[in-house]
Every structure is written in structure tokens, then in C-alpha cells.
Amino acid sequence: MIGIVVVSHSRALARAAVDLALQMVQEDQRPRVRVAAGLDDGSFGTDAAAVSEAVQAADTGAGVLVLLDLGSAVMSADMALELLDPSTADRVRISSAPLVEGLVAAVVTASSGADLDRVHREAGRGLDAKVEHLGDHAQRPSETHQAGDGLGPEAASRLILVDLPHGLHARPAARFVACVNDFPTATVLARNEDSASDWVDAASISAVTGLHAGRGHRMRLRAVGEQSEEALDALEQLARSGFGDRAPAQAAPGVAEGTAARSGTRTPAPGLDVAVGPVRRAGERAEPSAYRGSNDVATERGRLERAIDVVAADLDDLATTTRSSVGAAEADVFLAHQAWVRDPAITTPAFASVDAGEPAANAYARAGERAASDLGELEDAYLRERAADVRSVTDRVVGTLVALTAVGAGSAPSDVPEGVAHILLTPDLDPATAVTVDPERVSGIVTTRGGSTGHGVLVAQSRGIPILPGWPEAARLPTGTVVAFDARRRRLWVEPDPTVLDNIEELVTQRAEQQRRDRAAAHDPGQTADGTPVAVEANVATADDATRAVELGAQGAGLVRTELLFDGWTSAPTVHEQTRALTTLAEALQGRPMTVRTWDVGADKPLPFLGRRQEQNPFLGVRGLRSFSTEPSLLHDQLRAVCRVARTHPVRLMFPMVTTLAEVHWALERLDDAARDECGSRPDGLEVGVMVEVPAAALRARLLATDLDFVSIGTNDLTQYTLAAERGNAGVEHLFDPLDPAVLRLVHTVCRDVPDGVRVGVCGAAASDPAAGALLVGLGVRELSATPLAVPRVKAGLRHRSQTELSRLAERALACRAASEVRALLDAELG
């Protein structure tokens, strides 16, 4: 007997339709019917992976008929066929029959033992009786009347599906708008079919974003004009590609020259940790009042047009640079900003105000603020946050207008003298700023508060931007003061004289040459001078990170931050979605091992789709593994996805924030439960470990690691818990140092006490410092997971010292009285 699969956006609808159809036949005559409906978070939508699984479950060898509710479900069904084995896919038919009537006809026909072709035909005739009875009364209203868009009956129409975790948010919306603008002779309107929204101009990013097209929503597109069909074809293809959110990862950067600083010293290449330039304080912005307006409307229009062109071109260059040096996801931030610059919701009222006699800077600033305020009033939190993007773009345009009148209409506008990269001075560096800072304009960053392991600092370092954190004296520096700094040696020069600048220039040359040599040998095995193997891996959060790490010589991913892999998701990813994301990342690693850390949430790492209660001291509260002790379902889904990926890729699983043996046993039981549900037992080759982040875990390492394959020391958390100094607290930042002898003794204890065969790694920030990494190897660590950019340097640092030398160095470090003594020792011995 054939099988039947029901694909619906609504799980309730699908189940009700199946119940109705099955009532038509005897229980012992019922065909095998499976449902693939709705999304795992309970919302409407369809999922190709779920459809594929349902087909396999319904298949008895006689064939499977797939029935669907809405047109966009066809896409999921088509994709599902591509996921199936060809021999299975060949005996699947997708029916265009109406869901309820077609399903009833299919169940009744299949119960008689009919073959697939006959069931397919009978399902297609499910509406015949109703049509014959109702006759002409079943005619549809005209689409023009139904649409109400004013384009007329000749308009072309398409229906596309938004198949994105966050819906059509800023970056994919920017690509959507850019695609529309590629066809200037077409007028394209859009509406959200699921919310029955008004029709909007598809060339306006604010209008498109305002449609609230969430995951699984359908968008109706209508177009007129010479290029209408071409535009709709392109938009349909864009939707099928996931609106560009599944673009291939980009290559890693090489050594590149920057722009000249005022001193004549070039901006160092990424990863050299040296910077020179005039100070510019974060938050300084040009005010419209500083703009020297003209009484001539034509002049004002020309200035505004030029400012918009300049900013759009700058953002395009910035996106290109960021894509090659950081990754596609980060680059797309600037493409979204570029779309806002020319957004009709801003430019139309701005030019209208200019025509009415208002100065260009005031007009654009007021229109931009109105657009930002409109976004700020939306219900969706993610869309509300895009108001900051609009204000950032507005500031750029206004600043350019101010610069145009400040330096003359014939000069290129800039916040600093032409050709000069500046030093960004800021109290703290948040991750968002670290991601979006322009490396072509910012040669380095100095923070007056915060330590070296804050999240923003780590992001900047991963991008190769020199940063000198925690330098309070810099707070008194006036804007424009030329400074230079060497982040590796924590030195800063104010108004450096020519001799200092010459020395810095020489240092840049030396480090650039060293970087070239390090990268040339980056793919050599990680090992000490006498051949002791040390796996040098990378901390990653995306497939772009993984691709970059592989190209820089990483021997695997020593830490996959899954909470960052799904950063920004407002609902929990399904098993299928997690499997897809982890598989993409594993494929980017090209066969190298991947260490997946389970959800590490709590304290400074919130997870939007995991409800949390307020805690008086969250760093000592429900963190990491503890977060799932009462509700393990989210962890269960993640473990199922890990097991699924581990069947075809080398995967290691790591549980964070483990303190007691009972927690280790509980975690292993959850893994076995998930493995049993997924594939019967743990996949062959799946290695399991825990993170050592608290002193208690370090002191009982032998006990905790008895049934494990490895442990990984998180030096950031281990340092803050050992020294009672939270890494983001400016009041105790002078205490926070992973090279404190107390922390080093705990690392040494772990390496000494773990059972034979259990590997010890480090995935904290200390592993990215070549000198600290060498010291850790001397203590007994055999795996280092660094930022991708640091991998070649860390490998090079190990090649120049034998294990014996490093062990002796570690003994001397353990005898030091303070972190400052350890650092002085490393400077003297390792340079």
C-alpha cells in the first residue's frame, strides 16, 4: 500500500485533515499517513528536512503521495526530494490537489490497494464533485480587485516564501531592495500575505522591513513595466537562495598595507598589534548646526545628492573590505546601511524639505530621525533595534555635508585629514562597535576601561584591529592628539617624536615580515622544536570563521560557540536547523575535528529563546549546563543534532560550566538519551569532554574526567572565579590576569591529575597569545584553541622551543609571586 504525506503550514490543520480522512476507511485498511507541518517552535511554516523525514517514514516501497496546503509548501516539498536518496525520490508524487478534498480521496483510494498513479489521479479529482455542484458560483474575484494595489490587471505577480530564521530583517531586506533597484524600468510592490498588510514600495528598505515578514511568511509581489518579469524572476531566485544569507564563506585576508597616518607611518596590517594616528573619541558626531547652508535650492540639492553618493560609495568599499577581511555576515551590515542611505522613506521627504528652502543637513537629519523613530515604535524587538542603523547612516550623511562646507566643495569630505587613519578612543568597546568599526579609517582602538578579555575586545582582536584595552590615562587626551601604541608590549606614546616613529615603522616592518613567514608555515603541524605534538585549533562561531581558520592553518575548531552560531534567533532552532548549521560549519573545516560546546548561557551570555529569571549574582548562578537542569528539552534537541552530524563528520562534544561529578553524569545521561532517540547509541568516534572553568573542577579533574576523552580549560572564566575579579568590571580589572600564578597552578594541576589518555586543551584568550600558549604547553597542555588570526603566530611560537625548555620555563613561572613577574619572565625568555 502506498504512503501519504501531508505538508501544511499549520500542524493543527494537518492533524485535523488526517483525522477526517482516516475516518472514511476501516482502521485495518488505512494507509500509512505522516504529517510534516508547522515549525518546531509552534509557529506556522514548513521545513524541507521534516518533509524528507516524513516521506521516508511513510514509504513502504510502493510509493508516496505528498499533498500540500499553500503554494509555498511546494518549495519545501521540492527541496525535500533533493534530500532523499534518488531511488526513494523516484517513487514520490507531489499533488496539486486541494488538501482536505485531495487527502480524503487519496486515503479512500489507497485503502483499496490502488497504485501510486491511480491514487495521484483520484486525489487530483477531489474537487470535481464540488465544482460540478456549484458550477459558475465558484468563480474567484479578480486579482486586481483583491490586490487593491492600483497596478491594474496587466501586472505580473509572484508569491515568494521568507525562509529565514529572523524573517526579512535588515540585511536580507537590503538585498531584496538592491535586487529591485537593479531593474529601474520596473515598478514593484510587495505585501505580506500572511498578515494581509498594505502594499508597499519594494524599493524602500524601511517599507519592506515594516512588512514584518517573519520565518515562513509569504510575500506577494506585483510589478509593471518593461523589466517587470525580469525583476520578479530575480526576486524569486533571491528568495530561493535564502535572500543571500547562505552565501559561501570568504577567504582569509593576507598581509595588506593600510592608509598613511599623519606621521608618515602606514597603518599596520591586521594582526600586527601596532597603531599610529590622531585620537578621535567615540560618539563624536557632526551636528546639523555646524553645516554652512546655502540660500540656493539647486546648490543644496546638489550637496545632498553628492553626500548621499559619497556615503553610499564609502559603505560599498567598506562592505568589500569587510567581506575579505572578516566575513560575509559582517560585510552585509554595511550593505544594509547602504540601502538606508538611499531609502525613499528618508530621501523623498529630505529633498522635499530642501526644495522648500531648508538646509540639506537639517532636512536629511530630520527625515532620518523620523524613519528611526518609526522603527523604534514597532512591536518586533529586532526591528526596533534597526533604528540605531538608521541613525548611524544619518550621522554619516550629515557629517559628510558638514565636511563639504568645512573644507570646500572641491575637497573630499572626511572626519579627519585626508589619508589619515585615527585611533578610536572609547571608555568600553561593545561587540557591535567592534564588528562595525571601519578598519580603513580606524588604525587602532584604545579603551579607558575594561580588560583584555571583554567580548568587544575579543571581536576586535579576531578582526586583526590593534587594541590597547584598559588605559585610563588616555581619557584626558584631547581630540587630534597623535598617539602610537604597541598592544603586545602594552606601551603607548603621546605625540611621539620622529625617533619613536622611526622605531615604530621598523617594528611594523619586522612584524609584517614575521607575519609573512608565520603564514607561509601555517599549515605545518603544530609541535615544539623537539617534535612534541600540540594541536593548534581555532575558536569559531560561523562557517566564515571556520573557513578563515582553515586557511590560516588551524588544525580544527577547538571551540564552536553554539550560542553565537544562533545569535539573534528569537525562537529556538529545531534539530533540523541545528544540524544544517553544524554540518555547514563542519564542511568548512574540511575534515578537521570540530569541538561543539553546548549552549553556554547565563550571566553575560543571554539566549533570547531561553526564558531566564533575574538573579542577584548571575555569574555565580544558573550558567552553562546548569541552565538546563529543570528543562532539558532545548539541550536534548542540540544533542540530537550533534549526534546526527557526528555520524558523518569528526565531532567532539563539550559541556560548559561543570563543577561536580553529578553534573558530568547527568550530562552523559542526557547525551545517551538523545543518541538513543536519534540513532540508537552514541555515534562512533564522537568524543566527549567538559570545560574546566571553576577552581572546584580543576581541583577534582581526575574524578570528573574518568569517563571523558578530553577537558578544555576556559582561562577567562577560570581566572575570574579564581581571583574573584569579573573580567568586565573596571574596578577589579587590575586583578584579572590569566597569567596569575594561582591560575597557572590550577592549569598545572589539571594537566597533572587527569587520567591517562585524557587530553587537556585551553580555549580561553590565553591560548591566542604565543608566549602564554608556549607557557601552557610547558604546563602540560596539548591543545590550544586560538582566534583564527592568532593561529600562525601561536604555531610559530612553539617551533622555537623544545618541550624540555618550556617545562623548565613553566616551573619558573609557577614560582613567581605575581602575574607581572610571569609576564616579565616571558618577555625575557620568549621575546
Short mmCIF file of N, CA and C in Angstrom, two decimals, residues 48-145:
data_model
loop_
_atom_site.label_atom_id
_atom_site.label_comp_id
_atom_site.label_asym_id
_atom_site.label_seq_id
_atom_site.Cartn_x
_atom_site.Cartn_y
_atom_site.Cartn_z
N ALA A 48 11.80 21.62 4.88
CA ALA A 48 12.13 20.58 3.91
C ALA A 48 12.69 19.32 4.57
N ALA A 49 13.52 19.51 5.59
CA ALA A 49 14.10 18.34 6.27
C ALA A 49 13.01 17.50 6.93
N ALA A 50 12.02 18.18 7.52
CA ALA A 50 10.91 17.45 8.15
C ALA A 50 10.09 16.70 7.10
N VAL A 51 9.90 17.32 5.94
CA VAL A 51 9.16 16.66 4.86
C VAL A 51 9.93 15.42 4.40
N SER A 52 11.24 15.57 4.26
CA SER A 52 12.06 14.44 3.83
C SER A 52 11.94 13.27 4.81
N GLU A 53 11.99 13.58 6.10
CA GLU A 53 11.87 12.52 7.11
C GLU A 53 10.49 11.88 7.06
N ALA A 54 9.46 12.70 6.85
CA ALA A 54 8.10 12.15 6.79
C ALA A 54 7.93 11.23 5.59
N VAL A 55 8.53 11.59 4.46
CA VAL A 55 8.45 10.73 3.27
C VAL A 55 9.10 9.38 3.55
N GLN A 56 10.27 9.42 4.17
CA GLN A 56 10.96 8.15 4.47
C GLN A 56 10.14 7.30 5.44
N ALA A 57 9.47 7.96 6.39
CA ALA A 57 8.66 7.21 7.36
C ALA A 57 7.41 6.62 6.71
N ALA A 58 6.89 7.31 5.68
CA ALA A 58 5.65 6.84 5.04
C ALA A 58 5.92 5.82 3.94
N ASP A 59 7.14 5.74 3.48
CA ASP A 59 7.47 4.91 2.33
C ASP A 59 7.48 3.42 2.69
N THR A 60 6.65 2.66 2.01
CA THR A 60 6.63 1.21 2.20
C THR A 60 7.22 0.48 1.00
N GLY A 61 7.69 1.27 0.02
CA GLY A 61 8.23 0.69 -1.20
C GLY A 61 7.28 0.80 -2.38
N ALA A 62 6.01 1.13 -2.08
CA ALA A 62 5.01 1.22 -3.16
C ALA A 62 4.85 2.66 -3.66
N GLY A 63 5.53 3.60 -3.04
CA GLY A 63 5.43 4.98 -3.46
C GLY A 63 4.79 5.85 -2.40
N VAL A 64 4.98 7.17 -2.53
CA VAL A 64 4.45 8.13 -1.56
C VAL A 64 3.81 9.28 -2.30
N LEU A 65 2.59 9.64 -1.90
CA LEU A 65 1.92 10.81 -2.43
C LEU A 65 2.02 11.93 -1.41
N VAL A 66 2.44 13.12 -1.87
CA VAL A 66 2.59 14.29 -0.99
C VAL A 66 1.51 15.29 -1.35
N LEU A 67 0.71 15.68 -0.34
CA LEU A 67 -0.32 16.70 -0.52
C LEU A 67 0.06 17.93 0.30
N LEU A 68 -0.34 19.12 -0.21
CA LEU A 68 0.12 20.37 0.38
C LEU A 68 -1.05 21.32 0.61
N ASP A 69 -0.84 22.28 1.53
CA ASP A 69 -1.91 23.26 1.74
C ASP A 69 -1.71 24.51 0.90
N LEU A 70 -0.63 25.29 1.14
CA LEU A 70 -0.42 26.55 0.46
C LEU A 70 0.72 26.43 -0.54
N GLY A 71 0.72 27.34 -1.51
CA GLY A 71 1.68 27.25 -2.60
C GLY A 71 3.12 27.23 -2.15
N SER A 72 3.47 27.95 -1.09
CA SER A 72 4.86 27.99 -0.67
C SER A 72 5.33 26.66 -0.11
N ALA A 73 4.39 25.80 0.26
CA ALA A 73 4.79 24.46 0.72
C ALA A 73 5.39 23.64 -0.41
N VAL A 74 5.09 24.03 -1.64
CA VAL A 74 5.68 23.33 -2.78
C VAL A 74 7.19 23.42 -2.73
N MET A 75 7.70 24.59 -2.32
CA MET A 75 9.16 24.77 -2.25
C MET A 75 9.77 23.78 -1.27
N SER A 76 9.13 23.63 -0.11
CA SER A 76 9.65 22.69 0.88
C SER A 76 9.60 21.26 0.36
N ALA A 77 8.51 20.92 -0.33
CA ALA A 77 8.39 19.56 -0.86
C ALA A 77 9.44 19.30 -1.95
N ASP A 78 9.64 20.29 -2.82
CA ASP A 78 10.66 20.14 -3.85
C ASP A 78 12.05 19.98 -3.25
N MET A 79 12.35 20.79 -2.24
CA MET A 79 13.66 20.69 -1.58
C MET A 79 13.81 19.33 -0.90
N ALA A 80 12.70 18.83 -0.37
CA ALA A 80 12.76 17.54 0.32
C ALA A 80 13.18 16.43 -0.63
N LEU A 81 12.71 16.49 -1.87
CA LEU A 81 13.08 15.47 -2.85
C LEU A 81 14.58 15.46 -3.08
N GLU A 82 15.20 16.63 -3.03
CA GLU A 82 16.65 16.72 -3.23
C GLU A 82 17.42 16.10 -2.07
N LEU A 83 16.78 16.04 -0.89
CA LEU A 83 17.44 15.46 0.29
C LEU A 83 17.33 13.94 0.32
N LEU A 84 16.41 13.40 -0.46
CA LEU A 84 16.16 11.97 -0.43
C LEU A 84 17.12 11.20 -1.33
N ASP A 85 17.29 9.94 -1.03
CA ASP A 85 18.01 9.05 -1.94
C ASP A 85 17.24 9.01 -3.26
N PRO A 86 17.94 9.09 -4.40
CA PRO A 86 17.25 9.13 -5.70
C PRO A 86 16.26 7.99 -5.90
N SER A 87 16.58 6.81 -5.39
CA SER A 87 15.67 5.68 -5.57
C SER A 87 14.36 5.91 -4.82
N THR A 88 14.42 6.61 -3.69
CA THR A 88 13.20 6.94 -2.95
C THR A 88 12.46 8.08 -3.64
N ALA A 89 13.21 9.10 -4.04
CA ALA A 89 12.59 10.27 -4.66
C ALA A 89 11.84 9.90 -5.93
N ASP A 90 12.31 8.87 -6.65
CA ASP A 90 11.67 8.47 -7.91
C ASP A 90 10.26 7.94 -7.70
N ARG A 91 9.95 7.47 -6.51
CA ARG A 91 8.59 6.94 -6.28
C ARG A 91 7.76 7.87 -5.39
N VAL A 92 8.05 9.20 -5.51
CA VAL A 92 7.27 10.21 -4.79
C VAL A 92 6.54 11.07 -5.81
N ARG A 93 5.26 11.34 -5.57
CA ARG A 93 4.47 12.26 -6.40
C ARG A 93 3.99 13.40 -5.51
N ILE A 94 4.16 14.61 -6.03
CA ILE A 94 3.64 15.79 -5.31
C ILE A 94 2.36 16.22 -6.01
N SER A 95 1.27 16.26 -5.26
CA SER A 95 -0.05 16.52 -5.84
C SER A 95 -0.43 17.99 -5.67
N SER A 96 -1.07 18.53 -6.71
CA SER A 96 -1.60 19.89 -6.64
C SER A 96 -3.03 19.91 -6.13
N ALA A 97 -3.53 18.77 -5.69
CA ALA A 97 -4.91 18.68 -5.22
C ALA A 97 -5.13 19.53 -3.99
N PRO A 98 -6.36 20.02 -3.77
CA PRO A 98 -6.66 20.74 -2.53
C PRO A 98 -6.47 19.80 -1.34
N LEU A 99 -5.98 20.33 -0.25
CA LEU A 99 -5.52 19.47 0.83
C LEU A 99 -6.61 18.55 1.38
N VAL A 100 -7.73 19.13 1.83
CA VAL A 100 -8.74 18.32 2.51
C VAL A 100 -9.40 17.34 1.53
N GLU A 101 -9.93 17.87 0.42
CA GLU A 101 -10.61 17.01 -0.53
C GLU A 101 -9.65 15.99 -1.15
N GLY A 102 -8.45 16.44 -1.50
CA GLY A 102 -7.47 15.53 -2.09
C GLY A 102 -7.03 14.45 -1.13
N LEU A 103 -6.87 14.81 0.15
CA LEU A 103 -6.45 13.82 1.14
C LEU A 103 -7.53 12.76 1.36
N VAL A 104 -8.78 13.19 1.44
CA VAL A 104 -9.86 12.22 1.61
C VAL A 104 -9.89 11.25 0.42
N ALA A 105 -9.80 11.78 -0.78
CA ALA A 105 -9.81 10.92 -1.97
C ALA A 105 -8.61 9.99 -1.98
N ALA A 106 -7.45 10.49 -1.59
CA ALA A 106 -6.23 9.67 -1.62
C ALA A 106 -6.31 8.55 -0.60
N VAL A 107 -6.79 8.85 0.61
CA VAL A 107 -6.87 7.82 1.66
C VAL A 107 -7.85 6.73 1.24
N VAL A 108 -9.01 7.14 0.73
CA VAL A 108 -10.02 6.16 0.33
C VAL A 108 -9.50 5.28 -0.81
N THR A 109 -8.86 5.89 -1.81
CA THR A 109 -8.36 5.13 -2.96
C THR A 109 -7.21 4.22 -2.55
N ALA A 110 -6.28 4.75 -1.73
CA ALA A 110 -5.13 3.94 -1.31
C ALA A 110 -5.56 2.75 -0.47
N SER A 111 -6.65 2.90 0.31
CA SER A 111 -7.09 1.81 1.17
C SER A 111 -7.54 0.59 0.36
N SER A 112 -7.86 0.83 -0.91
CA SER A 112 -8.29 -0.29 -1.78
C SER A 112 -7.11 -1.02 -2.40
N GLY A 113 -5.87 -0.53 -2.12
CA GLY A 113 -4.69 -1.16 -2.67
C GLY A 113 -4.28 -0.60 -4.01
N ALA A 114 -4.87 0.53 -4.44
CA ALA A 114 -4.54 1.12 -5.73
C ALA A 114 -3.08 1.55 -5.77
N ASP A 115 -2.52 1.60 -6.99
CA ASP A 115 -1.13 2.00 -7.11
C ASP A 115 -0.99 3.52 -7.01
N LEU A 116 0.24 4.00 -7.04
CA LEU A 116 0.52 5.42 -6.82
C LEU A 116 -0.10 6.29 -7.90
N ASP A 117 -0.01 5.87 -9.16
CA ASP A 117 -0.55 6.69 -10.24
C ASP A 117 -2.05 6.88 -10.10
N ARG A 118 -2.74 5.80 -9.73
CA ARG A 118 -4.20 5.93 -9.60
C ARG A 118 -4.56 6.81 -8.41
N VAL A 119 -3.88 6.64 -7.30
CA VAL A 119 -4.16 7.48 -6.11
C VAL A 119 -3.89 8.94 -6.45
N HIS A 120 -2.80 9.19 -7.20
CA HIS A 120 -2.46 10.55 -7.60
C HIS A 120 -3.59 11.15 -8.43
N ARG A 121 -4.13 10.38 -9.40
CA ARG A 121 -5.21 10.88 -10.24
C ARG A 121 -6.47 11.15 -9.43
N GLU A 122 -6.83 10.22 -8.56
CA GLU A 122 -8.06 10.38 -7.78
C GLU A 122 -7.97 11.56 -6.82
N ALA A 123 -6.80 11.79 -6.26
CA ALA A 123 -6.63 12.95 -5.39
C ALA A 123 -6.83 14.23 -6.17
N GLY A 124 -6.33 14.27 -7.40
CA GLY A 124 -6.49 15.46 -8.24
C GLY A 124 -7.93 15.74 -8.61
N ARG A 125 -8.77 14.72 -8.53
CA ARG A 125 -10.19 14.90 -8.86
C ARG A 125 -11.02 15.18 -7.63
N GLY A 126 -10.34 15.46 -6.52
CA GLY A 126 -11.07 15.64 -5.26
C GLY A 126 -12.09 16.75 -5.28
N LEU A 127 -11.87 17.78 -6.11
CA LEU A 127 -12.80 18.93 -6.15
C LEU A 127 -13.91 18.76 -7.19
N ASP A 128 -13.85 17.67 -7.99
CA ASP A 128 -14.79 17.55 -9.11
C ASP A 128 -16.24 17.63 -8.68
N ALA A 129 -16.58 16.91 -7.63
CA ALA A 129 -17.99 16.90 -7.20
C ALA A 129 -18.45 18.27 -6.76
N LYS A 130 -17.58 19.00 -6.02
CA LYS A 130 -17.96 20.33 -5.55
C LYS A 130 -18.11 21.31 -6.70
N VAL A 131 -17.20 21.23 -7.66
CA VAL A 131 -17.27 22.14 -8.81
C VAL A 131 -18.52 21.87 -9.64
N GLU A 132 -18.78 20.58 -9.82
CA GLU A 132 -19.97 20.23 -10.62
C GLU A 132 -21.23 20.72 -9.93
N HIS A 133 -21.29 20.64 -8.62
CA HIS A 133 -22.48 21.05 -7.88
C HIS A 133 -22.63 22.57 -7.89
N LEU A 134 -21.54 23.29 -7.69
CA LEU A 134 -21.61 24.74 -7.56
C LEU A 134 -21.56 25.45 -8.90
N GLY A 135 -20.96 24.80 -9.88
CA GLY A 135 -20.90 25.40 -11.21
C GLY A 135 -20.20 26.74 -11.20
N ASP A 136 -20.79 27.76 -11.89
CA ASP A 136 -20.16 29.06 -12.05
C ASP A 136 -20.12 29.86 -10.76
N HIS A 137 -20.82 29.42 -9.72
CA HIS A 137 -20.82 30.18 -8.47
C HIS A 137 -19.47 30.15 -7.79
N ALA A 138 -18.55 29.30 -8.21
CA ALA A 138 -17.25 29.18 -7.55
C ALA A 138 -16.18 30.04 -8.18
N GLN A 139 -16.58 31.02 -9.03
CA GLN A 139 -15.58 31.85 -9.68
C GLN A 139 -14.86 32.73 -8.65
N ARG A 140 -13.55 32.95 -8.88
CA ARG A 140 -12.76 33.80 -7.99
C ARG A 140 -13.01 35.28 -8.31
N PRO A 141 -12.88 36.13 -7.31
CA PRO A 141 -12.89 37.56 -7.60
C PRO A 141 -11.62 37.90 -8.38
N SER A 142 -11.67 38.99 -9.14
CA SER A 142 -10.48 39.35 -9.92
C SER A 142 -9.34 39.69 -9.00
N GLU A 143 -8.12 39.36 -9.45
CA GLU A 143 -6.94 39.62 -8.63
C GLU A 143 -6.73 41.10 -8.42
N THR A 144 -7.10 41.90 -9.44
CA THR A 144 -6.94 43.34 -9.31
C THR A 144 -7.77 43.86 -8.16
N HIS A 145 -9.02 43.43 -8.09
CA HIS A 145 -9.89 43.87 -7.01
C HIS A 145 -9.38 43.37 -5.67
#
